Short mmCIF file of C-alpha atoms and ligand atoms in Angstrom, two decimals:
data_model
loop_
_atom_site.label_atom_id
_atom_site.label_comp_id
_atom_site.label_asym_id
_atom_site.label_seq_id
_atom_site.Cartn_x
_atom_site.Cartn_y
_atom_site.Cartn_z
CA MET A 1 181.11 102.87 91.04
CA THR A 2 178.21 101.84 93.28
CA ASP A 3 176.86 105.38 93.55
CA GLN A 4 176.94 106.18 89.86
CA PRO A 5 173.55 106.87 88.27
CA LEU A 6 172.35 103.93 86.22
CA ARG A 7 170.80 103.94 82.76
CA ILE A 8 167.71 101.80 83.08
CA ALA A 9 164.97 100.78 80.64
CA ILE A 10 161.60 99.59 81.95
CA VAL A 11 159.25 97.49 79.83
CA CYS A 12 155.71 96.57 80.87
CA TYR A 13 152.14 96.27 79.65
CA PRO A 14 150.64 99.77 79.66
CA THR A 15 147.43 98.58 81.28
CA TYR A 16 145.62 99.10 84.54
CA GLY A 17 147.01 95.80 85.87
CA GLY A 18 149.25 95.63 88.90
CA SER A 19 152.35 94.75 86.87
CA GLY A 20 152.09 98.02 84.93
CA VAL A 21 151.48 99.93 88.16
CA ILE A 22 154.56 98.47 89.85
CA ALA A 23 156.76 98.90 86.74
CA ALA A 24 155.71 102.55 86.35
CA GLU A 25 156.33 103.28 90.02
CA ILE A 26 159.77 101.64 89.90
CA GLY A 27 160.76 103.65 86.82
CA MET A 28 159.53 107.00 88.14
CA ALA A 29 161.13 106.38 91.55
CA MET A 30 164.47 105.47 89.95
CA ALA A 31 164.34 108.70 87.93
CA ARG A 32 163.64 110.67 91.12
CA ARG A 33 166.65 108.93 92.65
CA GLY A 34 168.82 110.40 89.88
CA HIS A 35 168.99 107.45 87.46
CA LEU A 36 168.21 107.88 83.76
CA VAL A 37 165.08 105.92 82.94
CA HIS A 38 163.65 104.90 79.57
CA PHE A 39 160.18 103.38 79.38
CA ILE A 40 159.69 101.30 76.22
CA GLY A 41 156.22 100.18 75.12
CA THR A 42 153.27 100.64 72.82
CA ASP A 43 151.94 103.31 75.21
CA PRO A 44 153.20 104.84 78.45
CA PRO A 45 152.06 102.87 81.53
CA ARG A 46 148.76 104.17 82.97
CA ARG A 47 150.32 105.49 86.16
CA PHE A 48 153.26 107.15 84.35
CA THR A 49 153.42 110.90 84.83
CA ALA A 50 156.09 113.18 83.39
CA THR A 51 159.11 112.88 85.67
CA PRO A 52 162.48 114.58 85.11
CA GLY A 53 164.98 111.92 84.11
CA ALA A 54 162.35 109.59 82.63
CA ALA A 55 161.60 109.31 78.89
CA PHE A 56 159.16 107.21 76.89
CA HIS A 57 160.02 105.35 73.65
CA ARG A 58 157.09 104.08 71.62
CA VAL A 59 157.13 100.69 69.93
CA GLU A 60 155.45 100.84 66.52
CA VAL A 61 154.01 97.46 65.61
CA ARG A 62 153.61 97.73 61.84
CA ASP A 63 151.19 95.52 60.03
CA TYR A 64 151.91 93.95 56.63
CA PRO A 65 149.53 91.96 54.43
CA VAL A 66 151.65 88.86 54.91
CA PHE A 67 151.20 88.89 58.69
CA GLN A 68 148.19 87.19 60.16
CA TYR A 69 149.28 88.60 63.55
CA PRO A 70 151.70 91.58 63.71
CA PRO A 71 154.79 90.40 65.66
CA TYR A 72 154.92 92.75 68.68
CA THR A 73 157.69 90.63 70.21
CA LEU A 74 160.05 91.43 67.34
CA ALA A 75 159.15 95.11 67.08
CA LEU A 76 159.76 95.44 70.82
CA ALA A 77 163.12 93.61 70.59
CA SER A 78 164.24 95.94 67.79
CA ARG A 79 163.21 99.01 69.81
CA MET A 80 165.10 97.63 72.82
CA VAL A 81 168.21 97.33 70.64
CA GLU A 82 167.83 100.95 69.46
CA VAL A 83 167.30 102.35 72.96
CA ALA A 84 170.06 100.20 74.49
CA THR A 85 172.47 101.52 71.87
CA SER A 86 171.47 105.18 71.91
CA ALA A 87 171.15 105.42 75.71
CA ASN A 88 174.01 103.02 76.49
CA LEU A 89 171.73 101.16 78.87
CA ASP A 90 173.06 99.35 81.91
CA ILE A 91 169.83 97.57 82.83
CA LEU A 92 166.82 96.37 80.85
CA HIS A 93 164.11 95.61 83.42
CA VAL A 94 161.24 93.71 81.87
CA HIS A 95 157.92 93.01 83.60
CA TYR A 96 155.85 89.93 82.64
CA ALA A 97 157.63 87.03 80.96
CA ILE A 98 155.76 86.78 77.68
CA PRO A 99 156.78 88.37 75.49
CA HIS A 100 158.84 90.97 77.34
CA ALA A 101 161.57 88.66 78.65
CA THR A 102 161.66 86.98 75.25
CA SER A 103 162.12 90.30 73.43
CA ALA A 104 164.89 91.13 75.93
CA PHE A 105 166.56 87.79 75.22
CA LEU A 106 166.46 88.56 71.48
CA ALA A 107 167.77 92.11 72.00
CA ALA A 108 170.64 90.76 74.13
CA ALA A 109 171.50 88.28 71.38
CA VAL A 110 171.62 91.11 68.82
CA LEU A 111 173.71 93.37 71.07
CA GLY A 112 176.17 90.70 72.19
CA PRO A 113 178.79 92.06 74.63
CA ARG A 114 177.19 95.54 74.46
CA SER A 115 173.94 94.20 75.90
CA PRO A 116 172.55 95.68 79.12
CA LYS A 117 171.91 93.21 81.92
CA ILE A 118 168.40 91.76 81.82
CA VAL A 119 166.30 91.84 84.99
CA THR A 120 163.00 89.99 84.62
CA THR A 121 160.17 90.51 87.10
CA LEU A 122 157.51 87.83 86.86
CA HIS A 123 154.04 88.84 88.01
CA GLY A 124 151.59 85.96 88.04
CA THR A 125 149.66 84.57 85.09
CA ASP A 126 152.81 84.89 82.96
CA ILE A 127 153.85 81.77 84.90
CA THR A 128 150.71 80.21 86.37
CA VAL A 129 148.63 80.43 83.18
CA ILE A 130 150.71 81.37 80.13
CA GLY A 131 153.94 79.79 81.37
CA ALA A 132 152.04 76.59 82.14
CA ASP A 133 150.56 76.49 78.61
CA PRO A 134 152.67 74.12 76.48
CA SER A 135 152.33 76.60 73.58
CA TYR A 136 154.55 78.96 75.56
CA THR A 137 156.41 76.92 78.20
CA PRO A 138 159.69 76.28 76.31
CA VAL A 139 160.08 79.91 75.29
CA THR A 140 159.11 81.19 78.75
CA ARG A 141 161.65 78.82 80.32
CA LEU A 142 164.47 79.97 78.00
CA SER A 143 163.66 83.67 78.46
CA VAL A 144 163.54 83.41 82.25
CA GLU A 145 166.61 81.19 82.48
CA ARG A 146 168.69 83.54 80.37
CA SER A 147 167.81 86.64 82.40
CA ASP A 148 170.64 87.98 84.54
CA ALA A 149 168.27 88.29 87.51
CA VAL A 150 164.72 87.12 88.14
CA THR A 151 162.44 88.69 90.73
CA VAL A 152 158.90 87.86 91.86
CA PRO A 153 156.54 89.57 94.34
CA SER A 154 155.85 86.52 96.55
CA ARG A 155 157.27 83.22 97.74
CA PHE A 156 154.27 81.56 96.12
CA LEU A 157 155.31 82.80 92.67
CA ALA A 158 158.96 81.81 93.24
CA ASP A 159 157.86 78.23 93.99
CA ALA A 160 155.38 78.20 91.10
CA THR A 161 158.05 79.45 88.67
CA ARG A 162 160.53 76.73 89.60
CA ALA A 163 157.80 74.07 89.36
CA VAL A 164 156.05 75.24 86.19
CA LEU A 165 159.27 75.88 84.27
CA ASP A 166 160.96 72.80 85.73
CA LEU A 167 163.91 74.89 86.89
CA PRO A 168 164.31 73.66 90.49
CA GLY A 169 167.61 75.46 91.05
CA LEU A 170 166.63 78.82 89.51
CA ASP A 171 167.88 81.76 91.56
CA ILE A 172 164.83 83.97 92.19
CA GLU A 173 164.69 86.99 94.46
CA VAL A 174 161.41 87.77 96.21
CA ILE A 175 160.80 91.53 96.24
CA PRO A 176 157.25 92.14 97.44
CA ASN A 177 155.13 94.70 95.62
CA PHE A 178 154.89 98.02 97.37
CA VAL A 179 152.72 101.08 97.90
CA ASP A 180 153.42 104.75 98.42
CA CYS A 181 152.07 105.10 101.97
CA ALA A 182 152.22 108.89 101.72
CA GLN A 183 149.87 108.92 98.74
CA PHE A 184 147.59 106.04 99.78
CA VAL A 185 146.48 107.26 103.20
CA PRO A 186 143.45 106.75 105.41
CA PRO A 187 141.03 109.70 105.54
CA ARG A 188 140.93 111.92 108.63
CA ALA A 189 137.44 110.52 109.15
CA ARG A 190 135.49 108.13 106.96
CA GLN A 191 132.48 109.86 105.47
CA PRO A 192 129.78 107.58 104.04
CA GLU A 193 128.11 110.67 102.56
CA ARG A 194 131.03 110.91 100.09
CA ILE A 195 129.94 107.57 98.65
CA ARG A 196 126.31 108.69 98.63
CA ASP A 197 127.37 111.80 96.66
CA LEU A 198 129.35 109.60 94.28
CA PHE A 199 126.27 107.43 93.64
CA GLU A 200 124.25 110.57 92.91
CA ARG A 201 126.92 112.08 90.65
CA THR A 202 127.37 108.93 88.61
CA GLY A 203 123.67 108.77 87.72
CA GLY A 204 121.24 105.88 87.95
CA PRO A 205 118.87 105.17 90.78
CA THR A 206 119.94 105.63 94.41
CA ASP A 207 118.53 104.27 97.63
CA ASP A 208 118.17 106.52 100.69
CA ALA A 209 117.88 103.45 102.91
CA VAL A 210 121.65 102.96 102.56
CA ALA A 211 122.59 106.67 102.78
CA GLY A 212 124.88 106.16 105.79
CA ALA A 213 125.48 102.43 105.33
CA PRO A 214 128.84 100.70 104.81
CA THR A 215 130.34 100.20 101.34
CA LEU A 216 132.13 97.13 100.04
CA VAL A 217 134.62 97.71 97.23
CA HIS A 218 136.38 95.67 94.55
CA VAL A 219 139.06 96.87 92.11
CA SER A 220 140.37 94.66 89.30
CA ASN A 221 140.67 94.05 85.58
CA PHE A 222 137.51 91.87 85.70
CA ARG A 223 139.26 88.86 84.22
CA PRO A 224 137.85 85.39 85.03
CA VAL A 225 140.67 84.80 87.54
CA LYS A 226 139.22 87.63 89.70
CA ARG A 227 135.85 85.82 90.16
CA VAL A 228 133.85 89.04 90.07
CA HIS A 229 130.62 87.03 90.24
CA ASP A 230 131.76 85.96 93.71
CA VAL A 231 132.12 89.63 94.63
CA LEU A 232 128.46 90.14 93.80
CA ALA A 233 127.45 86.90 95.55
CA VAL A 234 129.23 88.00 98.74
CA TYR A 235 127.64 91.43 98.50
CA GLU A 236 124.15 89.91 98.08
CA ARG A 237 124.63 87.84 101.24
CA VAL A 238 125.90 90.77 103.28
CA ASN A 239 123.22 93.12 101.95
CA ALA A 240 120.49 90.65 102.97
CA VAL A 241 121.62 90.96 106.60
CA LEU A 242 123.07 94.45 106.70
CA PRO A 243 121.86 96.80 103.94
CA CYS A 244 124.98 98.24 102.29
CA ARG A 245 126.54 99.42 99.03
CA LEU A 246 129.03 97.93 96.59
CA LEU A 247 131.51 99.83 94.40
CA MET A 248 132.93 97.88 91.45
CA ILE A 249 135.98 99.62 89.97
CA GLY A 250 137.77 98.56 86.79
CA ASP A 251 136.87 96.97 83.49
CA GLY A 252 137.45 93.74 81.65
CA PRO A 253 135.87 90.68 80.11
CA ASP A 254 133.55 89.73 83.01
CA ARG A 255 132.18 93.19 83.68
CA ALA A 256 129.20 93.04 81.31
CA GLY A 257 127.99 89.72 82.76
CA VAL A 258 128.21 90.73 86.38
CA GLU A 259 126.72 94.15 85.68
CA ALA A 260 123.76 92.50 83.92
CA ARG A 261 123.31 90.17 86.90
CA ALA A 262 123.27 93.08 89.34
CA ARG A 263 120.70 94.85 87.16
CA SER A 264 118.51 91.77 86.82
CA GLN A 265 118.43 91.47 90.62
CA GLY A 266 117.35 95.10 90.97
CA LEU A 267 120.57 96.02 92.80
CA GLU A 268 121.38 99.15 90.76
CA PRO A 269 120.44 101.62 93.53
CA ARG A 270 123.05 100.07 95.80
CA VAL A 271 125.71 98.80 93.37
CA ARG A 272 127.78 101.04 91.06
CA PHE A 273 130.15 100.01 88.30
CA LEU A 274 132.59 102.90 87.92
CA GLY A 275 134.85 101.46 85.20
CA ARG A 276 138.53 102.38 85.24
CA GLN A 277 139.48 105.11 87.66
CA ASP A 278 142.78 106.94 87.79
CA ASP A 279 142.38 108.41 91.25
CA LEU A 280 141.60 105.55 93.59
CA VAL A 281 142.51 107.16 96.91
CA PRO A 282 139.33 109.24 97.46
CA LEU A 283 137.24 106.23 96.48
CA LEU A 284 138.98 103.65 98.67
CA GLN A 285 139.23 105.97 101.67
CA HIS A 286 135.51 106.03 102.35
CA CYS A 287 134.86 102.33 101.78
CA ASP A 288 134.60 99.76 104.57
CA VAL A 289 135.81 96.41 103.25
CA PHE A 290 137.81 95.43 100.14
CA LEU A 291 136.81 92.13 98.50
CA LEU A 292 139.28 89.99 96.52
CA PRO A 293 137.83 86.51 95.96
CA SER A 294 140.35 85.58 93.21
CA GLU A 295 141.06 82.09 91.92
CA THR A 296 144.76 82.85 92.20
CA GLU A 297 146.78 85.96 92.92
CA SER A 298 150.54 86.14 93.09
CA PHE A 299 150.28 89.27 95.23
CA GLY A 300 147.25 91.61 94.94
CA VAL A 301 148.40 95.23 94.47
CA ALA A 302 144.83 96.60 94.57
CA ALA A 303 144.30 95.00 97.99
CA LEU A 304 147.56 96.50 99.26
CA GLU A 305 146.47 99.98 98.10
CA ALA A 306 143.19 99.52 99.99
CA MET A 307 145.07 98.43 103.12
CA ALA A 308 147.27 101.52 102.95
CA CYS A 309 144.05 103.58 102.89
CA GLY A 310 142.97 101.82 106.10
CA VAL A 311 140.51 99.43 104.47
CA PRO A 312 140.49 95.81 105.73
CA VAL A 313 140.57 93.07 103.09
CA VAL A 314 138.54 89.88 102.78
CA ALA A 315 140.29 87.66 100.24
CA SER A 316 140.72 84.09 99.03
CA ASP A 317 143.31 82.05 100.83
CA VAL A 318 145.30 81.45 97.62
CA GLY A 319 148.65 82.18 96.00
CA GLY A 320 150.60 85.04 97.54
CA LEU A 321 147.59 86.54 99.35
CA PRO A 322 148.54 84.98 102.72
CA ASP A 323 151.82 86.96 102.51
CA LEU A 324 149.85 90.16 102.06
CA VAL A 325 146.71 89.75 104.13
CA ASP A 326 147.08 88.76 107.76
CA GLY A 327 144.05 86.58 108.45
CA ASP A 328 144.16 87.54 112.14
CA GLU A 329 144.83 91.25 111.92
CA GLY A 330 143.35 93.71 109.45
CA GLY A 331 141.79 91.11 107.19
CA HIS A 332 140.32 87.68 106.62
CA LEU A 333 141.38 84.83 104.35
CA VAL A 334 138.66 82.43 103.23
CA PRO A 335 138.87 79.40 100.89
CA CYS A 336 138.37 80.38 97.25
CA GLY A 337 134.71 80.08 96.22
CA ASP A 338 133.35 80.09 99.79
CA VAL A 339 131.07 83.07 99.32
CA ASP A 340 129.14 82.29 102.51
CA GLY A 341 132.40 82.32 104.47
CA MET A 342 133.43 85.60 102.87
CA ALA A 343 130.07 87.16 103.71
CA ARG A 344 130.45 86.02 107.32
CA ALA A 345 133.95 87.55 107.41
CA VAL A 346 132.61 90.87 106.06
CA LEU A 347 129.76 90.86 108.58
CA SER A 348 132.18 90.19 111.43
CA LEU A 349 134.16 93.27 110.40
CA LEU A 350 131.01 95.38 110.15
CA ALA A 351 129.48 94.20 113.44
CA PRO A 352 128.64 96.98 115.92
CA GLY A 353 131.66 98.01 117.96
CA GLU A 354 135.26 98.86 117.26
CA ARG A 355 136.16 95.91 115.00
CA ARG A 356 136.07 97.77 111.66
CA GLU A 357 138.15 100.68 112.96
CA GLN A 358 140.64 98.38 114.63
CA ALA A 359 140.99 96.21 111.47
CA GLY A 360 141.47 99.37 109.37
CA HIS A 361 144.33 100.49 111.63
CA GLN A 362 145.88 97.01 111.48
CA ALA A 363 145.62 96.90 107.68
CA ARG A 364 147.29 100.32 107.41
CA ALA A 365 150.02 99.32 109.89
CA ARG A 366 150.75 96.14 107.92
CA ALA A 367 151.07 98.13 104.67
CA VAL A 368 153.43 100.62 106.30
CA THR A 369 155.55 98.01 108.10
CA HIS A 370 155.98 95.47 105.32
CA PHE A 371 155.13 97.05 101.98
CA GLN A 372 156.23 100.71 102.10
CA ASP A 373 157.82 101.69 98.78
CA GLY A 374 161.25 102.97 99.93
CA PRO A 375 162.89 99.77 101.23
CA LEU A 376 161.49 97.68 98.38
CA LEU A 377 162.76 100.17 95.79
CA ASP A 378 166.14 99.89 97.54
CA ALA A 379 165.93 96.13 96.94
CA TYR A 380 165.43 96.69 93.20
CA GLU A 381 168.31 99.15 93.07
CA ALA A 382 170.54 96.66 94.91
CA CYS A 383 169.50 93.98 92.44
CA TYR A 384 170.50 96.23 89.50
CA ARG A 385 173.88 96.94 91.05
CA ARG A 386 174.45 93.31 91.89
CA VAL A 387 173.92 92.08 88.33
CA LEU A 388 176.19 94.81 87.03
CA GLY A 389 178.86 94.03 89.61
CA ARG A 390 178.64 90.33 88.93
CA GLN A 391 179.58 90.91 85.32
CA GLY A 392 182.04 93.67 86.15
CA LYS A 393 180.33 96.20 83.86
O1 GMT B 1 149.36 88.11 85.88
C1 GMT B 1 148.32 88.77 85.82
O2 GMT B 1 147.19 88.35 86.03
C2 GMT B 1 148.40 90.20 85.45
C3 GMT B 1 149.17 90.93 86.44
C4 GMT B 1 148.99 92.36 86.20
O3 GMT B 1 149.51 92.83 85.20
O4 GMT B 1 148.32 92.98 86.98
O5 GMT B 1 148.74 90.62 87.78
C5 GMT B 1 149.70 89.95 88.51
O6 GMT B 1 150.70 90.86 88.90
C6 GMT B 1 150.33 91.79 89.91
C7 GMT B 1 151.52 92.68 90.17
O7 GMT B 1 152.62 91.94 90.59
C8 GMT B 1 149.88 91.02 91.16
O8 GMT B 1 149.49 91.95 92.16
C9 GMT B 1 148.71 90.12 90.81
O9 GMT B 1 148.40 89.34 91.94
C10 GMT B 1 149.09 89.19 89.66
N1 GMT B 1 147.90 88.47 89.22
C11 GMT B 1 147.76 87.15 89.37
O10 GMT B 1 148.62 86.44 89.88
C12 GMT B 1 146.48 86.57 88.90
#
């Protein structure tokens, strides 16, 4: 039985966030491993590409005059019931507690003994922000507690889940997030002129004084938790000592404010806001330091992708980031909000000598040794088989 292909549904937010990235990669990898995979959502996840063995099922959230807010949770639960029935699902793997684990709980209640096993992967703010909000805590607790298995990407989030949901004995498996180290690779040689060309191609003023200078980079969804104003503050401090560039990749609520600040300081020739980018590898590869000054971070997938490309990371010493970034090798951890300390850490990496190259190699080695996709996908597959075995399905 253990080698039989499984019928798995994956549910996630179809956004640029790390949870959607990880969910899409798990689903596509499971399909490549011979399992039958069904993505369920309002849209396919951003990183989803057509893969034999993987199908997408759209959730239609219909509006009616009586609704003030169309109930996505219920439409999703109903679609889960349909797909579970038609595909005879073994596993329903939901990413992000609210509302996905809740919809799964409802679908399981409808399906009764025919229900697939529910695997819930928690990602971060679903516990630390939404789960901690009394408007959602009781429902989050029930949905997590009733899952057949719960996974998280870091020890930090396991502890936070037990504390926030007041479930001290909850069985939680830590499966770190992962990266495809064959796709996210360092360049043969870093070429600053690639970044110069990018600045020229994307329009706006450029500055020849930084033509061959280093580039700092940040990738996120520009939510307040990412502290993108700190990214700019760190850049300003570094740039005052060592003229350099900054690439800001992604989009979200704080982008307009930080972009306006960069403009008002006359930084446009050296700072580019690229918005959302699908192909990160050629951008990351030619950058020098990745900045992640977040308020909290259960893991930090974008930082891991940079590390796999040989880019050292300077990050806040919060949440799960100490599991990812080794403050001694290939990166620096600095207290959240300490923009002077972060600037010093960046400057130490960019000092003349071998330090930047050495840190890049260490960052890459850490990604390959601890966060390579294969073994961590094995852990998910083992988790699926364990919950099925436990119930004798
Ligand atoms: O919880 C969020 O903020 C959104 C979520 C996402 O969809 O990207 O991010 C979380 O999950 C990622 C994937 O596991 C982690 O890499 C991020 O660290 C985590 N974000 C936070 O904890 C703030």
